[in-house]
mmCIF file of C-alpha atoms in Angstrom:
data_model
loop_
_atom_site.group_PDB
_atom_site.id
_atom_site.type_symbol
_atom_site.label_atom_id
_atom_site.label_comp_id
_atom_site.label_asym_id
_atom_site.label_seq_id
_atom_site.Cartn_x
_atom_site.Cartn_y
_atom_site.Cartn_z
ATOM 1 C CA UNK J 18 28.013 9.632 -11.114
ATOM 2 C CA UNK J 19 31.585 9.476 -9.735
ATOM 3 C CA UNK J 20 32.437 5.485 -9.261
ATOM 4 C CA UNK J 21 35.368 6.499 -7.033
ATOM 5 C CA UNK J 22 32.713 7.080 -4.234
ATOM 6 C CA UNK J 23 31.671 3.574 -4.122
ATOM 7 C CA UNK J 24 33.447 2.740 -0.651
ATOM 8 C CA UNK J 25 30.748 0.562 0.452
ATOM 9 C CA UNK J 26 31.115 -2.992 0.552
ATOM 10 C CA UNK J 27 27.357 -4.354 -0.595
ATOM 11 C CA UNK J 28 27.349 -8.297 0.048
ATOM 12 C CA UNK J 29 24.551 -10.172 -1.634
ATOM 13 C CA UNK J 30 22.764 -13.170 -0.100
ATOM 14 C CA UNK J 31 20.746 -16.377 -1.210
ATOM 15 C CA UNK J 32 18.869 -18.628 1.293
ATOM 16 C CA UNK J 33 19.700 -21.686 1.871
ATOM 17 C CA UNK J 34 16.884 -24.157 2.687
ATOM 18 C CA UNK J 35 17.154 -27.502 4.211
ATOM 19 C CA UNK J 36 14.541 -30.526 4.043
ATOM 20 C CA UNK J 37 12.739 -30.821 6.970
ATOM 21 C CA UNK J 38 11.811 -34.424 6.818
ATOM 22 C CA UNK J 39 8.025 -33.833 5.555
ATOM 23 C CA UNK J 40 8.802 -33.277 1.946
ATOM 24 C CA UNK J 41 9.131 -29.740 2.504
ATOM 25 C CA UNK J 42 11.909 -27.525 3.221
ATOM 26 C CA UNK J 43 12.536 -24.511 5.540
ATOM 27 C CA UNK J 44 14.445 -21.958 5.713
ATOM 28 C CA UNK J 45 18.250 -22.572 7.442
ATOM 29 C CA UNK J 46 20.157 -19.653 6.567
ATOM 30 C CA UNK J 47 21.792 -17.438 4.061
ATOM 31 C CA UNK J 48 24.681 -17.771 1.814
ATOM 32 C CA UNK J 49 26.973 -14.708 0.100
ATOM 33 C CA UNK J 50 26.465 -15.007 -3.385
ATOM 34 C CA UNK J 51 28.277 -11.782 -4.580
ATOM 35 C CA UNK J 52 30.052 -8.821 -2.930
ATOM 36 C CA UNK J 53 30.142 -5.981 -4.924
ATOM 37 C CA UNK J 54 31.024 -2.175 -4.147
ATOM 38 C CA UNK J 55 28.439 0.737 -4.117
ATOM 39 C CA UNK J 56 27.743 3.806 -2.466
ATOM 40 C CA UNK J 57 25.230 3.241 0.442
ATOM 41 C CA UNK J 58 23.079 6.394 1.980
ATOM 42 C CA UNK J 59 20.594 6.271 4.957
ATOM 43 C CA UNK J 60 17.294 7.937 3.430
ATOM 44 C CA UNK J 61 15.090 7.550 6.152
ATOM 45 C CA UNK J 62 15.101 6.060 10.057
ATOM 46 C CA UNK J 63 12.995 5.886 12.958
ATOM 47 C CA UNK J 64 13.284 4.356 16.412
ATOM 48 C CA UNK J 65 10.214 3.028 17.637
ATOM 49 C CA UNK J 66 9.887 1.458 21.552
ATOM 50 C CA UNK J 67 7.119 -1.252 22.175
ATOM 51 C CA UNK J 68 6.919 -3.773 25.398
ATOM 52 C CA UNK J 69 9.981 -2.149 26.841
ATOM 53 C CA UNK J 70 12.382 -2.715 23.784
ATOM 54 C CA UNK J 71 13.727 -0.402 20.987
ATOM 55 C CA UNK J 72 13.941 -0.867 17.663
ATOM 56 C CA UNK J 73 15.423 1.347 15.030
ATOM 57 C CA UNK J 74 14.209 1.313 11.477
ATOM 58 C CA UNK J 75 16.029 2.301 8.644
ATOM 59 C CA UNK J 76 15.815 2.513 4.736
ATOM 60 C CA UNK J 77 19.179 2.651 2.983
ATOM 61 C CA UNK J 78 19.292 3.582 -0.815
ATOM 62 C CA UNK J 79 22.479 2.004 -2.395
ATOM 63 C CA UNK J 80 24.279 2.430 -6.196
ATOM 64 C CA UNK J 81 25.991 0.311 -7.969
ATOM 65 C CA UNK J 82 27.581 -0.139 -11.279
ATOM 66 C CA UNK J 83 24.890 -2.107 -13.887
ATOM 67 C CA UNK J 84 27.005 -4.299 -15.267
ATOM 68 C CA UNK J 85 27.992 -5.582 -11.341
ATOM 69 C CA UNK J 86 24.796 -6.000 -10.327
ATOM 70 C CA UNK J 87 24.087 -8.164 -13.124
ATOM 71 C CA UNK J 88 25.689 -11.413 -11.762
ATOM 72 C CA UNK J 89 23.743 -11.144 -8.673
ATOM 73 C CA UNK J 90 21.607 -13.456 -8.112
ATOM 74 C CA UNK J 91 18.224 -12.053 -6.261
ATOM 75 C CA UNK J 92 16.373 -15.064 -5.042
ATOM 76 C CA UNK J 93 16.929 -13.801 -1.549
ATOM 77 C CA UNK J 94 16.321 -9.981 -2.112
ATOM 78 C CA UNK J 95 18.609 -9.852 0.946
ATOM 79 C CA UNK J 96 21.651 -7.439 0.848
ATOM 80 C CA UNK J 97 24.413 -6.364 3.565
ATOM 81 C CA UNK J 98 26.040 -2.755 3.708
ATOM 82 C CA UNK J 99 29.804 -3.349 5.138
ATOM 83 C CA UNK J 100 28.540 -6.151 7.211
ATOM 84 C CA UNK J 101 26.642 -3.647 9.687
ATOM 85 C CA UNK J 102 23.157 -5.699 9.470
ATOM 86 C CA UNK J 103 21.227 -7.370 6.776
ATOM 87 C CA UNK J 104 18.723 -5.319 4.546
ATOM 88 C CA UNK J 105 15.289 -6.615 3.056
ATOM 89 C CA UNK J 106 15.522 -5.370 -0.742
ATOM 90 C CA UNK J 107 12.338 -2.919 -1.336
ATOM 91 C CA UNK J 108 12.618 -2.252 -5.125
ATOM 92 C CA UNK J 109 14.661 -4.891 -6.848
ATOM 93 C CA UNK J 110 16.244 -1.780 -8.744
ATOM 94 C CA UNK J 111 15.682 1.423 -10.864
ATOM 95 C CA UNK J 112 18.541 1.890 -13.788
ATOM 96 C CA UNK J 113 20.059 5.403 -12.649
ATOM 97 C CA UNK J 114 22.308 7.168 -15.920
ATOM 98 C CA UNK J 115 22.302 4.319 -17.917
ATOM 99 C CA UNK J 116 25.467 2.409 -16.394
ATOM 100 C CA UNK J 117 24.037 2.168 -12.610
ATOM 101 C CA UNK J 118 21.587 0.639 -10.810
ATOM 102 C CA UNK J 119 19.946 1.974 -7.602
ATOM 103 C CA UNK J 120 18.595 -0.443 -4.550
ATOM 104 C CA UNK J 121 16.127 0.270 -1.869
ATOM 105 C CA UNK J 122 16.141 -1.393 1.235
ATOM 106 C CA UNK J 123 14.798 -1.952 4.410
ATOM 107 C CA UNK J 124 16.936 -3.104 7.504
ATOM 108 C CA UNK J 125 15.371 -5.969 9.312
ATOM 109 C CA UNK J 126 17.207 -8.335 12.189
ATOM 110 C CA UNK J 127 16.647 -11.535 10.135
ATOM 111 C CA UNK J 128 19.453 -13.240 12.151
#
């Protein structure tokens, strides 16, 4: 693995939840809790059209260095790829040669 190919910017995301006057909370938004950098490839994508609108669906495999990805925090499982959309992490991560750390995700409009 060559880390000078990491050119992708991966920002990592936490919700942030806000009391909603019942003694519960909901969901308000999301705040960056780590940008770190990786290399990000498209693995698979589809564009799929229902009630007159299209929607494109993507899975994005990204590395990263191990010892990086160990101060994120994954409550959120939510990452960002050079701030083009925000990704719904499928596999929290699979250890790839020993040092790196390999993320699957799927791109959903959550905002």
């Amino acid at each position: 693995m060559n880390p000078g190919r990491f050119n992708n910017r991966i920002e990592f995301f936490i919700p942030s939840k806000t009391a909603d006057g019942y003694g519960g909370t909901t969901l308000s938004s999301f705040t960056s809790s780590a940008t770190i950098w990786g290399l990000a490839t498209e693995i698979s994508g589809k564009i799929e059209q229902s009630e007159g609108s299209r929607k494109y669906n993507r899975v994005s495999e990204v590395i990263v260095r191990k010892k990086d990805f160990d101060t994120v925090s994954l409550s959120g499982a939510v990452f960002n790829i050079d701030g083009a959309g925000k990704y719904r992490m499928n596999e929290h991560y699979v250890i790839v040669e020993k040092d790196y750390v390999k993320i699957t995700g799927t791109y959903e409009p959550i905002w």
